[in-house]
Structures are given as structure tokens and as C-alpha cells.
Tab-separated table of C-alpha atoms and ligand atoms in Angstrom:
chain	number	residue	atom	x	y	z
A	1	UNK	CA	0.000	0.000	0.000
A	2	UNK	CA	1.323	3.463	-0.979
A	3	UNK	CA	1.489	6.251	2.200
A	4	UNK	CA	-1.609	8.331	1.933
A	5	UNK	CA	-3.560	11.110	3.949
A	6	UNK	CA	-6.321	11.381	5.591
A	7	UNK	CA	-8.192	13.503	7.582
A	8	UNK	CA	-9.120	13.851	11.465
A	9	UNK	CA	-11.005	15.932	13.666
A	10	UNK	CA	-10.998	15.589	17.598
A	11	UNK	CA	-14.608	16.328	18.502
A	12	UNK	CA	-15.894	19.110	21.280
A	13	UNK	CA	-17.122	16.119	23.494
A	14	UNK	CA	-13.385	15.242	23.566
A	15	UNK	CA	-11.623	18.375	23.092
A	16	UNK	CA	-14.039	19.285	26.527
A	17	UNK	CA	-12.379	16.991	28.525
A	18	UNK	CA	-8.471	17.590	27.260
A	19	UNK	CA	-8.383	14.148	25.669
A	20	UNK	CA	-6.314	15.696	22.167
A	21	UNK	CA	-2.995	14.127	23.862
A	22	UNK	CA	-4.913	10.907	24.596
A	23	UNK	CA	-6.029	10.455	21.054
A	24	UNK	CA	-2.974	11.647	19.231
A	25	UNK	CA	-1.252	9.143	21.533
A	26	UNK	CA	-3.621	6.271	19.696
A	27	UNK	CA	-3.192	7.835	16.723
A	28	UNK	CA	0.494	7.843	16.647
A	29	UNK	CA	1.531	4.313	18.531
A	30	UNK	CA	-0.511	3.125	15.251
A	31	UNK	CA	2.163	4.375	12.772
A	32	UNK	CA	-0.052	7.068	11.534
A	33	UNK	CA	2.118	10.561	11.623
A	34	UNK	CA	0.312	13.460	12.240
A	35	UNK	CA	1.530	16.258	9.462
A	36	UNK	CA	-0.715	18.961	9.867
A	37	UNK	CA	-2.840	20.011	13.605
A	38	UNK	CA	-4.745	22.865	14.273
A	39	UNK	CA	-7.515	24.104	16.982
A	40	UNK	CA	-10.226	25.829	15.556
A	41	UNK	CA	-13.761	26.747	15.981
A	42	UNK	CA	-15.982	26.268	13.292
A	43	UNK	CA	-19.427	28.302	12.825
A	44	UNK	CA	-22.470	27.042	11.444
A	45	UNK	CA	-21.566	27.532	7.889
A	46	UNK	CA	-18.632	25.722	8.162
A	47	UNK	CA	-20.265	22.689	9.846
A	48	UNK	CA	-22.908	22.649	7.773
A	49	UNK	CA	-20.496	22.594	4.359
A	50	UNK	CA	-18.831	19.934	5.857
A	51	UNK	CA	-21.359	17.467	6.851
A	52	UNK	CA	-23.437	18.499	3.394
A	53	UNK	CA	-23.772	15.087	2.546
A	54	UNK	CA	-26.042	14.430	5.446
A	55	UNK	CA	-28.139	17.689	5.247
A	56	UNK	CA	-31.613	15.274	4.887
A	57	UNK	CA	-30.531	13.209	7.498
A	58	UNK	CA	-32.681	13.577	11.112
A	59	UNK	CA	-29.238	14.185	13.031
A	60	UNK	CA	-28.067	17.007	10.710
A	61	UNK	CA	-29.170	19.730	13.196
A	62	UNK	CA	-27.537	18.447	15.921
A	63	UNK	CA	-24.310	17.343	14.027
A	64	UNK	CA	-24.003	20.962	13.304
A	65	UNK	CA	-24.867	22.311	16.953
A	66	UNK	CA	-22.935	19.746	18.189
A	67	UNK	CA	-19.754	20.553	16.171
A	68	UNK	CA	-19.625	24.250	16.525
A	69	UNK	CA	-20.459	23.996	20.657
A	70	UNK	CA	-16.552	24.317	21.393
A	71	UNK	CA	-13.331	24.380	19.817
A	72	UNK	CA	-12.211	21.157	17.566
A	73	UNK	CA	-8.883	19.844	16.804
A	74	UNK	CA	-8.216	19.655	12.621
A	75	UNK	CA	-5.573	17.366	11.541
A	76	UNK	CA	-3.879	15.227	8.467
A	77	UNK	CA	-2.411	12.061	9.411
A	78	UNK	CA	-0.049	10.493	6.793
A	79	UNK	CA	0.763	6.617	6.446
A	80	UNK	CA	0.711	3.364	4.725
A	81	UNK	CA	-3.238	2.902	4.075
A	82	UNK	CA	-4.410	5.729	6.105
A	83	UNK	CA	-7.555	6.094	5.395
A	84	UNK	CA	-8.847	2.613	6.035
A	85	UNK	CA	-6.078	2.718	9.025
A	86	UNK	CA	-7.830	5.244	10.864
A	87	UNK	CA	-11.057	4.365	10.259
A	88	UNK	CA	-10.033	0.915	11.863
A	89	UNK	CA	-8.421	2.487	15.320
A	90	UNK	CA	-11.699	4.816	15.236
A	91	UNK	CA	-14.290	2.134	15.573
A	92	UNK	CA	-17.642	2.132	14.863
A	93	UNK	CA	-19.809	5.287	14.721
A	94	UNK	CA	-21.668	3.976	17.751
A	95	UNK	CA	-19.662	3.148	20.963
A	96	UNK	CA	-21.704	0.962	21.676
A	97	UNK	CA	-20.688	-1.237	18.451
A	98	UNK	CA	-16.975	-0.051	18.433
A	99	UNK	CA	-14.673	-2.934	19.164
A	100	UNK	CA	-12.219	-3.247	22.385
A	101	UNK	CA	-9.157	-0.562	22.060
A	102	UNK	CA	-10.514	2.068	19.518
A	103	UNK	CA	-10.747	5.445	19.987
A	104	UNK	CA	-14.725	5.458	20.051
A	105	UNK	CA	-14.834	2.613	22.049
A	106	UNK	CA	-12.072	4.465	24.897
A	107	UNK	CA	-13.460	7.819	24.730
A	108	UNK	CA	-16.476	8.490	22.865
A	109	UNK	CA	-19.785	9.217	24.738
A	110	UNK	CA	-22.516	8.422	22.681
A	111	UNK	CA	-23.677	8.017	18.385
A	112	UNK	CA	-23.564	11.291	18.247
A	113	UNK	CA	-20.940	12.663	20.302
A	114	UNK	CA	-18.339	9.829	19.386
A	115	UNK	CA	-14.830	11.930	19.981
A	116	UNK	CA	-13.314	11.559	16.453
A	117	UNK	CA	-14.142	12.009	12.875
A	118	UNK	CA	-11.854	9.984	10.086
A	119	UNK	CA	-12.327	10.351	6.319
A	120	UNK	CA	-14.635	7.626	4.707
A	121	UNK	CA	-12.346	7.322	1.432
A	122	UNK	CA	-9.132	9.045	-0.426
A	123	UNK	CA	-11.687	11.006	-2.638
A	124	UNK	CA	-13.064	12.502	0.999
A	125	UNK	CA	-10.184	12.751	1.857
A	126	UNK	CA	-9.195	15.335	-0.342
A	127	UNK	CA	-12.045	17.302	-0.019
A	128	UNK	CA	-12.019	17.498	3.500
A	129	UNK	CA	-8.239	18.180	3.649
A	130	UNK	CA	-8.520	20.818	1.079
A	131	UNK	CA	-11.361	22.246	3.116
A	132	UNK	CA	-9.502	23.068	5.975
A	133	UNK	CA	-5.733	23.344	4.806
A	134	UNK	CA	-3.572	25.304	3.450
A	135	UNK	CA	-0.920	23.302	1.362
A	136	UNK	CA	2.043	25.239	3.480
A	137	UNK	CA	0.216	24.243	6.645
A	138	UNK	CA	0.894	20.459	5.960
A	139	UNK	CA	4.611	19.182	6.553
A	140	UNK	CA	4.881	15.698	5.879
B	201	RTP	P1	-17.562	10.680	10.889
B	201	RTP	O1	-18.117	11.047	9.522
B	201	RTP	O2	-17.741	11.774	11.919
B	201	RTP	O3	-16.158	10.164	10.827
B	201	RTP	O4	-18.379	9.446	11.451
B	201	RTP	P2	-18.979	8.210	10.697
B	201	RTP	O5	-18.529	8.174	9.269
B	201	RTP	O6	-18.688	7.029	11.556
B	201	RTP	O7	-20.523	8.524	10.772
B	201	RTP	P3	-21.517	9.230	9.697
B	201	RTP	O8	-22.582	8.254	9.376
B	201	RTP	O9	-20.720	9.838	8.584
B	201	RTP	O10	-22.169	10.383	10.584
B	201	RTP	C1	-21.457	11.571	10.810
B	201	RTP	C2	-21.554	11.951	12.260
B	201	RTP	O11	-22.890	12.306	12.568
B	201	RTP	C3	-23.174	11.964	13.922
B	201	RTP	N1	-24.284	11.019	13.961
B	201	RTP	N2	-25.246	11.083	14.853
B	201	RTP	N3	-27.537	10.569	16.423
B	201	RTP	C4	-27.275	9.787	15.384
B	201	RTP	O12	-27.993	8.857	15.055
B	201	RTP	C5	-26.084	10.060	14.608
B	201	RTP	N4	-25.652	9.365	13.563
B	201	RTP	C6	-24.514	9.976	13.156
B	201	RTP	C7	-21.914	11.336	14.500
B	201	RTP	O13	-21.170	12.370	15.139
B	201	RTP	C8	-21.220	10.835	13.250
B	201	RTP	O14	-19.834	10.646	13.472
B	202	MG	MG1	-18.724	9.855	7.904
């Protein structure tokens, strides 16, 4: 597998309670490199762009309130197959599901306020990196 980017965002519910050091700990010890990390806080416009593809959906409100309640941790990881990589240390959307040692299963407190978001595929990926970098902003 070639090395290839994804992107990560550490969640208010975790952000809240200082767990950014926790996760990038996970993150890291899995050979994923984190190239690019920034603390932001998003408005509603910027939530609501971002989560488009689940405008129709019944959760899409609170997704959005959710996401701009406190600041949020931005990042691209870089590695060998990291897409699916992260996705894998994430665990499922719903704690409840997410198997022993992820990230959701460690930290996350509920469906909706589940501590991390990962990139679904490399073509998401892109678009959510380019959404929210720079290209000077990202040292690999
Ligand atoms: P993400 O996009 O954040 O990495 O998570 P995901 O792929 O595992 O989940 P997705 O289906 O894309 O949903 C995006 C985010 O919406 C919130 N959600 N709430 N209350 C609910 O039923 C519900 N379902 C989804 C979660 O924050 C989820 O990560
Ligand atoms: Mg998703």
C-alpha cells in the first residue's frame, strides 16, 4: 500500500475533557504521523459545508450544533493505508458497536458525540483536507 492522507477531527465532546494528547497518543503508537494540527472553531456555515452530505438526514441539526459547541482539533495524518487505518483504530460510529481498544470505544460518549471524525475514502479525503488546509500548513 502506498502512504496516503487522511483527515481527522478531535470532537468538542473530547476536546471538553483535554483528551487531544490521549487520542494523538492512539493515533500515533498506530504508525499514523500526524503532518498537519490545528484548533479551531468552526461556525455554522462551516459545519454545515462539511457534513453536506447528510443535510436530509434527522441528526443534521444536531451534528451541526454539536460541532460548533466548542473548539475542535483539525488534523492530516499520513501513512501506509491511512484512510482505512484510521477508520479501523476509530471504531464504529456507535460506541456501543466499536470494538475493544478504539478510539470510540475508549473515549467516545454516545452516536452522536463519538470523539473523532476519520475520512470515509481518499476522494473525501481530499475534499475534506482541502477544506480546511492550506498546502504550506501540511509538513509531511
Ligand atoms: P464521521 O463522519 O464523523 O467520521 O463518522 P462516521 O462516518 O462514523 O458517521 P456518519 O454516518 O458519517 O455520521 C457523521 C456523524 O454524525 C453523527 N451522527 N449522529 N444521532 C445519530 O444517530 C447520529 N448518527 C450519526 C456522528 O457524530 C457521526 O460521526
Ligand atoms: Mg462519515
Amino acid at each position: 500500500m502506498a502512504k496516503e492522507r487522511t483527515f481527522s477531527i478531535i470532537k468538542p465532546d473530547a476536546t471538553r475533557r483535554n483528551l487531544t494528547g490521549e487520542i494523538n497518543a492512539v493515533i500515533e503508537k498506530a504508525g499514523l504521523r500526524i503532518v498537519a494540527q490545528k484548533r479551531v472553531k468552526w461556525t455554522k456555515a462551516q459545519a454545515q459545508e462539511f457534513y453536506a452530505e447528510h443535510k436530509e438526514r434527522p441528526f443534521f441539526k444536531e451534528l451541526v450544533t454539536f460541532m460548533t459547541s466548542e473548539p475542535i482539533v483539525l488534523q492530516v495524518l499520513e501513512g501506509e493505508d491511512a484512510v482505512a487505518k484510521y477508520r479501523e483504530i476509530m471504531g464504529a460510529t456507535d460506541p456501543a458497536e466499536a470494538k475493544r481498544g478504539t478510539i470510540r470505544k475508549k473515549f467516545a460518549l454516545s452516536k452522536g458525540e463519538n470523539s473523532v471524525h476519520g475520512s470515509d475514502s481518499t476522494k473525501s479525503a481530499s475534499r475534506e483536507i482541502k477544506m480546511n488546509f492550506i498546502a504550506k500548513e501540511i509538513a509531511g
